[in-house]
Tab-separated table of C-alpha atoms and ligand atoms in Angstrom:
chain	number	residue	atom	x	y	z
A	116	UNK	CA	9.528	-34.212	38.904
A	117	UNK	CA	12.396	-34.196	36.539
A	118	UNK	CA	11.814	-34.308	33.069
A	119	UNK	CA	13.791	-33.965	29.484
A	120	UNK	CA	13.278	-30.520	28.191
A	121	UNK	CA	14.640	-29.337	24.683
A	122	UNK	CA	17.051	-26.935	25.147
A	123	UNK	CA	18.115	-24.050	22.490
A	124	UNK	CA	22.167	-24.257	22.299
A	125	UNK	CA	22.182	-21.686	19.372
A	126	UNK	CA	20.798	-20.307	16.629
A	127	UNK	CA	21.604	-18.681	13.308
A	128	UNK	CA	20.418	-16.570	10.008
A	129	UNK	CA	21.072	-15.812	6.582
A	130	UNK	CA	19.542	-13.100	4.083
A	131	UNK	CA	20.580	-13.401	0.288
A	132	UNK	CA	22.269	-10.475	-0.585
A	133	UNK	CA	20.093	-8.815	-2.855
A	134	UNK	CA	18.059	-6.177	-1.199
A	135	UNK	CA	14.518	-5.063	-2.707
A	136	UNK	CA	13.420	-1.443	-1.006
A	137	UNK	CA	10.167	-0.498	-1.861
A	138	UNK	CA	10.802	2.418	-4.080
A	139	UNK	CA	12.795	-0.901	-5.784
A	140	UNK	CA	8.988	-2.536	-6.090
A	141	UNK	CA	7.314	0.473	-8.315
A	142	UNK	CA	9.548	-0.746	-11.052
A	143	UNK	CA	7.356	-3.935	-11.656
A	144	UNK	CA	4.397	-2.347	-10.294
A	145	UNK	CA	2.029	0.460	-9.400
A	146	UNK	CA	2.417	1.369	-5.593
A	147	UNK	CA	4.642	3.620	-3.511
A	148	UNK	CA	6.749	3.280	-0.358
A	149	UNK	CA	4.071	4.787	1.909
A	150	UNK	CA	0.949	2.621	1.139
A	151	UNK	CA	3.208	-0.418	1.892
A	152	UNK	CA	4.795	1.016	4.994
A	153	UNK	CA	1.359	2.253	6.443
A	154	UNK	CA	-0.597	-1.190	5.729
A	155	UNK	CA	2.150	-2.892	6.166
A	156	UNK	CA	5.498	-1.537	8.094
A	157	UNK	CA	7.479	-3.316	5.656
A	158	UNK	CA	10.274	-1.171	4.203
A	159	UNK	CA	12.597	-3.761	2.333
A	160	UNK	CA	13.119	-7.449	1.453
A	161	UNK	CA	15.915	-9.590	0.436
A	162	UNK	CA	15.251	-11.745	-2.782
A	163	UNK	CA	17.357	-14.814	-3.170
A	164	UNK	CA	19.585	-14.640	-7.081
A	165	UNK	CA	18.454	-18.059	-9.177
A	166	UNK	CA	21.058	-19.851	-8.024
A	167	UNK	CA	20.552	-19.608	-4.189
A	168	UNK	CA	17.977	-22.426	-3.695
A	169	UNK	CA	16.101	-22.616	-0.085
A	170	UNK	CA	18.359	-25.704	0.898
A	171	UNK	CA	21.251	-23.303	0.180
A	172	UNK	CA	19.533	-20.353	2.194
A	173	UNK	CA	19.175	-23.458	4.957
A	174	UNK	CA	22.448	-24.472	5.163
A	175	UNK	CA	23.978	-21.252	5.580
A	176	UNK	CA	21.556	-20.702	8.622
A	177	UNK	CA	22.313	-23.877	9.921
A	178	UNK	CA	25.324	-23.537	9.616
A	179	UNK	CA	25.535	-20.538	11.446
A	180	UNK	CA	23.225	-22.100	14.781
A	181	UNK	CA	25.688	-25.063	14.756
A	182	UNK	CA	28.560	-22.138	14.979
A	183	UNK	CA	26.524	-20.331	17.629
A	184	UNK	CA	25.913	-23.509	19.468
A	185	UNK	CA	29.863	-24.799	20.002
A	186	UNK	CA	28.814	-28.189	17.729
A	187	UNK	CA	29.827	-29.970	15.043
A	188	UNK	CA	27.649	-30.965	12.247
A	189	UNK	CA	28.131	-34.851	13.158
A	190	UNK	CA	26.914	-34.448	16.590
A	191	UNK	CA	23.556	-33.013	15.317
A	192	UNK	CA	20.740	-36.510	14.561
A	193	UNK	CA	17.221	-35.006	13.701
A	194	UNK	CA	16.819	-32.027	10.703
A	195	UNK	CA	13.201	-30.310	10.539
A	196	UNK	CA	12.785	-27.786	7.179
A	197	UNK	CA	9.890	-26.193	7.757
A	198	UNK	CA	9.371	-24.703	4.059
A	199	UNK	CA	6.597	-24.326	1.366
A	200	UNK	CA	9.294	-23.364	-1.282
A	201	UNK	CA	11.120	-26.726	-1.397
A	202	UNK	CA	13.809	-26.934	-4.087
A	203	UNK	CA	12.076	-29.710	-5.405
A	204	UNK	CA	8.932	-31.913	-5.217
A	205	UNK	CA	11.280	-34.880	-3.688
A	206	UNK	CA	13.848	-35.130	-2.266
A	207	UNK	CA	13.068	-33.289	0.643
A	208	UNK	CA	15.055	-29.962	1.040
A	209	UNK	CA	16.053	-31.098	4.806
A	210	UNK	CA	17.906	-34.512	2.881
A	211	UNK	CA	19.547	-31.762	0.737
A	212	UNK	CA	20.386	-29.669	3.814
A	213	UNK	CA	21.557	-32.823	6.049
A	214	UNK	CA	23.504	-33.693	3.319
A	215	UNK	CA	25.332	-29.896	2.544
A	216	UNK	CA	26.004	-30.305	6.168
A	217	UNK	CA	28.252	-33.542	5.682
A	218	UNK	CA	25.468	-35.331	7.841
A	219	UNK	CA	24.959	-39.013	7.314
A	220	UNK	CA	23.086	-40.225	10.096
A	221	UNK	CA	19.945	-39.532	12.132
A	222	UNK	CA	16.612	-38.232	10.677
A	223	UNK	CA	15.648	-35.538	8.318
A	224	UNK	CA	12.854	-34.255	6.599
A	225	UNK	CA	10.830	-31.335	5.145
A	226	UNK	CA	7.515	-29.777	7.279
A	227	UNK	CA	4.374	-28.107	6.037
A	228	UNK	CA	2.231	-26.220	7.998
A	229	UNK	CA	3.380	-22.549	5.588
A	230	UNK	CA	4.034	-19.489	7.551
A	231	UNK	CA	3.285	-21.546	11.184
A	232	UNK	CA	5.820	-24.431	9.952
A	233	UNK	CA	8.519	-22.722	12.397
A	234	UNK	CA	6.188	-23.551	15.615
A	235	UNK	CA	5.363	-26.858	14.355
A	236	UNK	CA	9.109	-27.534	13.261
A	237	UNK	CA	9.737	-26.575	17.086
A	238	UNK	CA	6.521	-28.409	18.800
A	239	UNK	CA	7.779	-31.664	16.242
A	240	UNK	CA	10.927	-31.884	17.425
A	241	UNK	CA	10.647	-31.220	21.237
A	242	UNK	CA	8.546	-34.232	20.572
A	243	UNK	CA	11.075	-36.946	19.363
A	244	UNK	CA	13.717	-34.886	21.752
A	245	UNK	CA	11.814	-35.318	24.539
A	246	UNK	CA	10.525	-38.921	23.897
A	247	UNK	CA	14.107	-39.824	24.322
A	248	UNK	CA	14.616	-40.661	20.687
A	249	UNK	CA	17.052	-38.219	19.381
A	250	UNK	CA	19.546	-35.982	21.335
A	251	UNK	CA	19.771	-32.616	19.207
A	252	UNK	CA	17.952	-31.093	16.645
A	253	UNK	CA	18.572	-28.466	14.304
A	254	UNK	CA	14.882	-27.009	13.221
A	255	UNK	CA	14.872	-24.666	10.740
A	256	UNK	CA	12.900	-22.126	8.452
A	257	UNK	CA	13.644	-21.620	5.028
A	258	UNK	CA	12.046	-20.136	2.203
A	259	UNK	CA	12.120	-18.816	-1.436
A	260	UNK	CA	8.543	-17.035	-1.388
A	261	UNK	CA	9.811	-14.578	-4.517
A	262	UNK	CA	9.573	-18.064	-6.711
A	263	UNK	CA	5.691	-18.300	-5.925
A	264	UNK	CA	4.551	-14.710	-6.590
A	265	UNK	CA	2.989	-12.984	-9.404
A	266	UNK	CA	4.935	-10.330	-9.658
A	267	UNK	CA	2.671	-8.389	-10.955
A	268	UNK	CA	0.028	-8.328	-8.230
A	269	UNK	CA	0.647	-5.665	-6.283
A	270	UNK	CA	-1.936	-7.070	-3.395
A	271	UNK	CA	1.002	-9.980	-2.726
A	272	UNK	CA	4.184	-9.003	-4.174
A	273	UNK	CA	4.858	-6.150	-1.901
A	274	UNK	CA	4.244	-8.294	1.054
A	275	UNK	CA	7.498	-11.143	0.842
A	276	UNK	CA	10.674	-12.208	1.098
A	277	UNK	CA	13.355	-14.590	1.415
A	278	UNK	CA	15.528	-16.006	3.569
A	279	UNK	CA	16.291	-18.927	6.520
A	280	UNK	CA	16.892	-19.131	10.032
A	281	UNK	CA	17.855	-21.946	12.457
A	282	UNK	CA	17.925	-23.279	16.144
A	283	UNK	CA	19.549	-26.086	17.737
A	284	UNK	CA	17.451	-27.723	20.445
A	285	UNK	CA	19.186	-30.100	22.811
A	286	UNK	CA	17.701	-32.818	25.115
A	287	UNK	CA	18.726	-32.010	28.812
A	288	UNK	CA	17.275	-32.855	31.971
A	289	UNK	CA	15.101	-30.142	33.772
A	290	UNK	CA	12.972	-30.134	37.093
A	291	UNK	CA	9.803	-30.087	35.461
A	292	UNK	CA	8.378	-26.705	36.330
A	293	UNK	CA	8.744	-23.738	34.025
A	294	UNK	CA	12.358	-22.394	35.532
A	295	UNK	CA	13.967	-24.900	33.401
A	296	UNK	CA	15.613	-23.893	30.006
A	297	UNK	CA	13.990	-25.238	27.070
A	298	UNK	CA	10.622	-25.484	25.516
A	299	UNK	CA	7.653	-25.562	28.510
A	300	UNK	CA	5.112	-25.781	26.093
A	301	UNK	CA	3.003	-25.754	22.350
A	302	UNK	CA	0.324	-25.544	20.705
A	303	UNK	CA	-1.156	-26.618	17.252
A	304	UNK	CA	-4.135	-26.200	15.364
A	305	UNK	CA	-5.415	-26.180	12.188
A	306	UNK	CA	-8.868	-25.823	10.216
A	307	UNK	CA	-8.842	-26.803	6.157
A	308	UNK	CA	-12.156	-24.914	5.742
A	309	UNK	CA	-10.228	-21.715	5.630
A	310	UNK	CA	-7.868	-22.910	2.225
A	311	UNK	CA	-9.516	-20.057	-0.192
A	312	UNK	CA	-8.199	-17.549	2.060
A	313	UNK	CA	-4.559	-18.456	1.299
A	314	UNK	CA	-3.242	-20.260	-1.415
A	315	UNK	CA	-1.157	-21.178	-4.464
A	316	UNK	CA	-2.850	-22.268	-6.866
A	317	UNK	CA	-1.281	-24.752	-8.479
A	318	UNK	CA	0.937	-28.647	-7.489
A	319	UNK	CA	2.358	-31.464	-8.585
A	320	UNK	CA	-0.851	-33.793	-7.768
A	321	UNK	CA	-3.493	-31.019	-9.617
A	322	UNK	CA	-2.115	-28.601	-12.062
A	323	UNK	CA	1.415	-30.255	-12.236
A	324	UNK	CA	2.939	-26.720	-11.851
A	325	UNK	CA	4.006	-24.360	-8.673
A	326	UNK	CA	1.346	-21.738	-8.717
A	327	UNK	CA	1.397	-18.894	-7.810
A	328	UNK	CA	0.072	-17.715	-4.105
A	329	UNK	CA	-3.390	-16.132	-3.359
A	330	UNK	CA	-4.963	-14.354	-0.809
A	331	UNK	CA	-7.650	-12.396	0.459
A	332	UNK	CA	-5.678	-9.612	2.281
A	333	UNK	CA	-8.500	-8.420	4.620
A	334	UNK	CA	-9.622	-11.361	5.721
A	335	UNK	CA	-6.478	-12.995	6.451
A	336	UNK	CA	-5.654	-9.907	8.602
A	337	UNK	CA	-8.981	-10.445	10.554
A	338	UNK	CA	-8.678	-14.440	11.231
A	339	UNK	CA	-4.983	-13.648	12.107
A	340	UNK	CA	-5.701	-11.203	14.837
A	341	UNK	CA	-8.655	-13.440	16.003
A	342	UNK	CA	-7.354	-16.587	15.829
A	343	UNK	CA	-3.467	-17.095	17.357
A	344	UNK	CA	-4.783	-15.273	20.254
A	345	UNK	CA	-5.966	-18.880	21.836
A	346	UNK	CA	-2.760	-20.551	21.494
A	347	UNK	CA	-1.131	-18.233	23.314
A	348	UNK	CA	-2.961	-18.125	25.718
A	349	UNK	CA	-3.259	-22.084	25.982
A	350	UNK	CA	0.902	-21.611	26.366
A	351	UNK	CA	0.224	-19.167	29.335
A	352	UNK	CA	-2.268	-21.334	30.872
A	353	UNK	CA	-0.735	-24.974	30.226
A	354	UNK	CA	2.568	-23.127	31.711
A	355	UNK	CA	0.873	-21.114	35.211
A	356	UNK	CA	2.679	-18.247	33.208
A	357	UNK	CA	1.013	-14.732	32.665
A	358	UNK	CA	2.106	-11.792	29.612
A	359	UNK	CA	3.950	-9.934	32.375
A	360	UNK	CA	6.363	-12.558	33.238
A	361	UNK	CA	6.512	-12.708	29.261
A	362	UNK	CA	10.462	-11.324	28.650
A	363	UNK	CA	9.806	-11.137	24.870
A	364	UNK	CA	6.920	-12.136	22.283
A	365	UNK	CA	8.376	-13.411	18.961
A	366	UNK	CA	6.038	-13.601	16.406
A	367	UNK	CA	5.681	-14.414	13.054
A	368	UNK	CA	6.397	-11.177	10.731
A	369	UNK	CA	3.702	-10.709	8.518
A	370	UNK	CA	2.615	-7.498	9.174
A	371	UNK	CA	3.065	-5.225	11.599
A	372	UNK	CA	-0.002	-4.143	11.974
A	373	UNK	CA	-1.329	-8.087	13.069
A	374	UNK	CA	1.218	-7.944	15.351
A	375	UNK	CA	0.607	-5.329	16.798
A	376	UNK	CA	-2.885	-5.785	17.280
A	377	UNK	CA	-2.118	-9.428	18.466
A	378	UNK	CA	-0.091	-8.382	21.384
A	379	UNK	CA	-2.149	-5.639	22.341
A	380	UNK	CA	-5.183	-7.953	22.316
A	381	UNK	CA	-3.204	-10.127	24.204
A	382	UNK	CA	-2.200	-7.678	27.276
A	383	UNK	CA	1.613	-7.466	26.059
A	384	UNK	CA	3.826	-4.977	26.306
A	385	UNK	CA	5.162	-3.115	23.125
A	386	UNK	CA	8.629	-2.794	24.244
A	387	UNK	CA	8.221	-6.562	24.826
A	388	UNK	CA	7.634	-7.692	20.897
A	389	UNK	CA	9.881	-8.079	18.541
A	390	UNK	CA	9.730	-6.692	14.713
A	391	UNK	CA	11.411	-6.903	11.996
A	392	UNK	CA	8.864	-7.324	8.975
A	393	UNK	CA	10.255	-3.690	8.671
A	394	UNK	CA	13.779	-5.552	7.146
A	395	UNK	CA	12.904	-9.128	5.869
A	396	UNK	CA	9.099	-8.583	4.867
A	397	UNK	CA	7.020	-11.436	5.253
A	398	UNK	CA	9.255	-14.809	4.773
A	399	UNK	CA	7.022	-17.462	6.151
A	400	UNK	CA	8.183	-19.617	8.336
A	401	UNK	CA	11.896	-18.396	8.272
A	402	UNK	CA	9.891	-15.436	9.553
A	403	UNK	CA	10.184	-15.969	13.093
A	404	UNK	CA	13.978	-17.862	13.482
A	405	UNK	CA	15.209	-14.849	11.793
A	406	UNK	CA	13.386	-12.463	14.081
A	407	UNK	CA	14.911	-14.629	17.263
A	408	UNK	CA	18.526	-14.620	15.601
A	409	UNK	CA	18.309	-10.539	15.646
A	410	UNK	CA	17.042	-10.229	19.099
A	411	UNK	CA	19.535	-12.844	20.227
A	412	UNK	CA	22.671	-10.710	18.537
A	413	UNK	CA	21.691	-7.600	19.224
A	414	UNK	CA	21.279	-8.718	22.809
A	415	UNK	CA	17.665	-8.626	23.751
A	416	UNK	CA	17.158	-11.912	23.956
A	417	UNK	CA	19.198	-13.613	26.756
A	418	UNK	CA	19.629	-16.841	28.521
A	419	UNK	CA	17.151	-17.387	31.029
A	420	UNK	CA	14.352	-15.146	29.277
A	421	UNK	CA	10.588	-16.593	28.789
A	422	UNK	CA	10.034	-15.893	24.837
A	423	UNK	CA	7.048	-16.729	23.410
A	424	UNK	CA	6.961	-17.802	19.623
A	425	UNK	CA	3.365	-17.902	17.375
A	426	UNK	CA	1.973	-17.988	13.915
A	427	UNK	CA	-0.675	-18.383	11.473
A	428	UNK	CA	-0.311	-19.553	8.119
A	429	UNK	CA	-2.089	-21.249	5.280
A	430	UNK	CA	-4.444	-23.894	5.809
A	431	UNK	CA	-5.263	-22.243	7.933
A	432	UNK	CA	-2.669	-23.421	10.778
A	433	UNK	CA	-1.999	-21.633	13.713
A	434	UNK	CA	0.217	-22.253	17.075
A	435	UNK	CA	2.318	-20.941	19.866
A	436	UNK	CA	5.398	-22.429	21.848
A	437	UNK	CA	6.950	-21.115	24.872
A	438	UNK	CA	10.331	-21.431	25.483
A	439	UNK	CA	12.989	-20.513	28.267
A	440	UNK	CA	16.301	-19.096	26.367
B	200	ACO	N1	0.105	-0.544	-3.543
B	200	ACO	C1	-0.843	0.393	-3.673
B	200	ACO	N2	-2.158	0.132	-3.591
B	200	ACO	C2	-2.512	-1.147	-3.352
B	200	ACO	C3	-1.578	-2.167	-3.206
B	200	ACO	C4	-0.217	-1.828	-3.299
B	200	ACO	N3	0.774	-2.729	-3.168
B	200	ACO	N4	-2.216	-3.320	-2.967
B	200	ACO	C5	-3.532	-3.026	-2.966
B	200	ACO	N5	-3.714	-1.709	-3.208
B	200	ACO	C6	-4.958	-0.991	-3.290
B	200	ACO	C7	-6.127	-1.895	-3.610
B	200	ACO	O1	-6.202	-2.138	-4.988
B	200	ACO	C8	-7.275	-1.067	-3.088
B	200	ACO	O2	-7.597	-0.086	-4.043
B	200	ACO	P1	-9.136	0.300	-4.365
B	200	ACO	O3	-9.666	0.800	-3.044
B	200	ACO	O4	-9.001	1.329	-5.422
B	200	ACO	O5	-9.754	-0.987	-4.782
B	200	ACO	C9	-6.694	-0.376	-1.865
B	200	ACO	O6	-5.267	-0.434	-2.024
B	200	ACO	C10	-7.087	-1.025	-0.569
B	200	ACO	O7	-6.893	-2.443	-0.711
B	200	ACO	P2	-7.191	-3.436	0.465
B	200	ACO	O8	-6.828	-4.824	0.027
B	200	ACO	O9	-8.562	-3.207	0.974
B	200	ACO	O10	-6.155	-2.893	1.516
B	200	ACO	P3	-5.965	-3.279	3.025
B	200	ACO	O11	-6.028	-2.069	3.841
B	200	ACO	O12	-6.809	-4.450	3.411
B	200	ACO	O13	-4.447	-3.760	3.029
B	200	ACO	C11	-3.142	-5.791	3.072
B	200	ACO	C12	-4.037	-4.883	2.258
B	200	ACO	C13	-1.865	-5.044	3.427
B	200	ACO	C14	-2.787	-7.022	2.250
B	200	ACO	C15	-3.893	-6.172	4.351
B	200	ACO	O14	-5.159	-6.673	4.050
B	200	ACO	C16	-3.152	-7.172	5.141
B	200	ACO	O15	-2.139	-6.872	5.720
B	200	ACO	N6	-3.662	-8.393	5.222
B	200	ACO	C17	-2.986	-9.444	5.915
B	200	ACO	C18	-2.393	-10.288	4.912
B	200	ACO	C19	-1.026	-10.739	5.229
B	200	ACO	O16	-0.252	-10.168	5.934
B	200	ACO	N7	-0.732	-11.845	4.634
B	200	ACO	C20	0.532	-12.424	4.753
B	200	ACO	C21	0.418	-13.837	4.456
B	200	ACO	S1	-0.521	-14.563	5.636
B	200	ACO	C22	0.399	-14.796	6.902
B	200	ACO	O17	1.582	-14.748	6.847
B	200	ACO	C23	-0.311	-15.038	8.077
């Protein structure tokens, strides 16, 4: 039966400028390139300057998957910002994006669901795409993590970085089985009991400050491995779809190890996941439309492939959405 389906026109990146290597990092504190490479197969980071906000690291990336996508700014009528680094408290950094765009119309605000806001930006809008409500979407991830670390913890600092990445999704008819372009299915959860694991500690509505973030490394490492691995395969099930039809797993990049020990848990295929926490470090939920812009320029990821998205994040939250290029 034929159905709308949200379909990815294009999609775009940016990375400030400034590069941070690890051998950078033993400036501000005591570590060395080969503990963070072996715990964490991170190599390097990009760190926005003070004056490149996360709307501005938005734009650019948006501006780039409009570019990608043949459109113009006007024709686009729903923004998602999936970001825990908003410039400010209010207005939302998608109003500031929507308007840096010259867009006056149509729907925009900010999403919180921290490094799985991507999948929920995505799930969110296929939503109001596919309810018939809007017509194209531009979801993005965006984030200034470097403004909410203590930089001089070295069992977080080491770990992030910034930047923003960007798809345009596009409501077109499909058949209704999971040949059609677009995104087949997601897959949310979350569970509040796990906040201590995670956290910055500090807001407008309790200490009236940002905070800076906290976590318990090891056991964030063992609830991530454990816990996206039922989303994903909720997306395989809902979707009659198995990891060998899988054409390429896109997760979020927090560490390499979690994802590699998430794909092997999950029956997939090395050559079939795509990394690069090794470049961009851990930057939330711009984590995983950066990691689908590189695949998609470099040519791995082509029209017509099954990819399969997932994260967890803060909260916790958790999810998974699979999507025909
Ligand atoms: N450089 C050198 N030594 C360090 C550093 C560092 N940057 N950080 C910690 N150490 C030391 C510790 O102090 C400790 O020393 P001690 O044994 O003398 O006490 C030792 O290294 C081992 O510390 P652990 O925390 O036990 O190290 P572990 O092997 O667990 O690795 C890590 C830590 C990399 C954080 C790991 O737990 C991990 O990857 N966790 C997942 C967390 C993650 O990726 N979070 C991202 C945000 S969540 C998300 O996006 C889903």
């Amino acid at each position: 039966m034929k159905r709308i389906r949200s379909v990815v026109r294009g999609c775009g990146s940016y990375l400030p400028p400034r590069l941070v290597t690890n051998k950078d990092l033993m400036e501000f504190v005591e570590t060395s390139d080969e503990w963070i490479v072996q715990r964490t197969g991170i190599e390097q980071r990009h760190i926005a300057a003070d004056d490149e906000t996360t709307s501005i690291l938005g734009i650019k990336a948006a501006e780039a998957a409009l570019a990608d996508a043949g459109l113009q700014a006007s024709e686009i009528d729903l923004i998602v910002c999936a970001t825990s680094t908003p410039d400010y408290t209010f207005p939302s950094t998608a109003t500031m994006i929507q308007n840096g765009l010259g867009i006056h119309h149509g729907a925009a605000f900010d999403l919180q669901a921290v490094c799985t806001g991507f999948v929920y930006g995505v799930a969110t809008a296929d939503k109001f795409l596919t309810s018939g409500s809007h017509k194209r979407a531009l979801v993005i991830g965006a984030e200034t993590f470097s403004r909410i670390l203590d930089w001089e913890d070295r069992t977080t600092c080491v770990l992030f970085g910034d930047g923003a990445g960007a798809i345009v999704l596009e409501a077109q008819e499909g058949e209704g089985t999971p040949a059609d372009r677009g995104v087949l299915t997601s897959h949310l959860r979350s569970d509040g009991r796990y906040r201590d694991k995670l956290y910055v500690d500090g807001g407008p509505g309790s200490t009236k400050t940002t905070g800076v973030l906290k976590m318990e490394g090891r056991e964030v490492f063992r609830f991530a491995v454990g816990m996206v691995t039922d989303v994903v395969r909720d997306a395989f099930e809902s979707t009659q779809t198995t990891a060998e039809q899988l054409d390429w797993f896109v997760p979020h990049q927090a560490n390499k190890r979690i994802i590699t020990a998430s794909a092997e848990k999950l029956g997939i295929a090395p050559e079939k996941v795509v990394i690069t926490v090794n470049k961009h470090g851990n930057t939330s939920a711009a984590s995983i439309p950066l990691a689908l812009d590189t695949a998609v320029k470099d040519g791995r990821i082509k029209r017509g492939d099954l990819v399969m998205i997932e994260a967890i994040g803060g909260g916790f939250t958790w999810g998974s959405a699979l999507i025909r290029w």
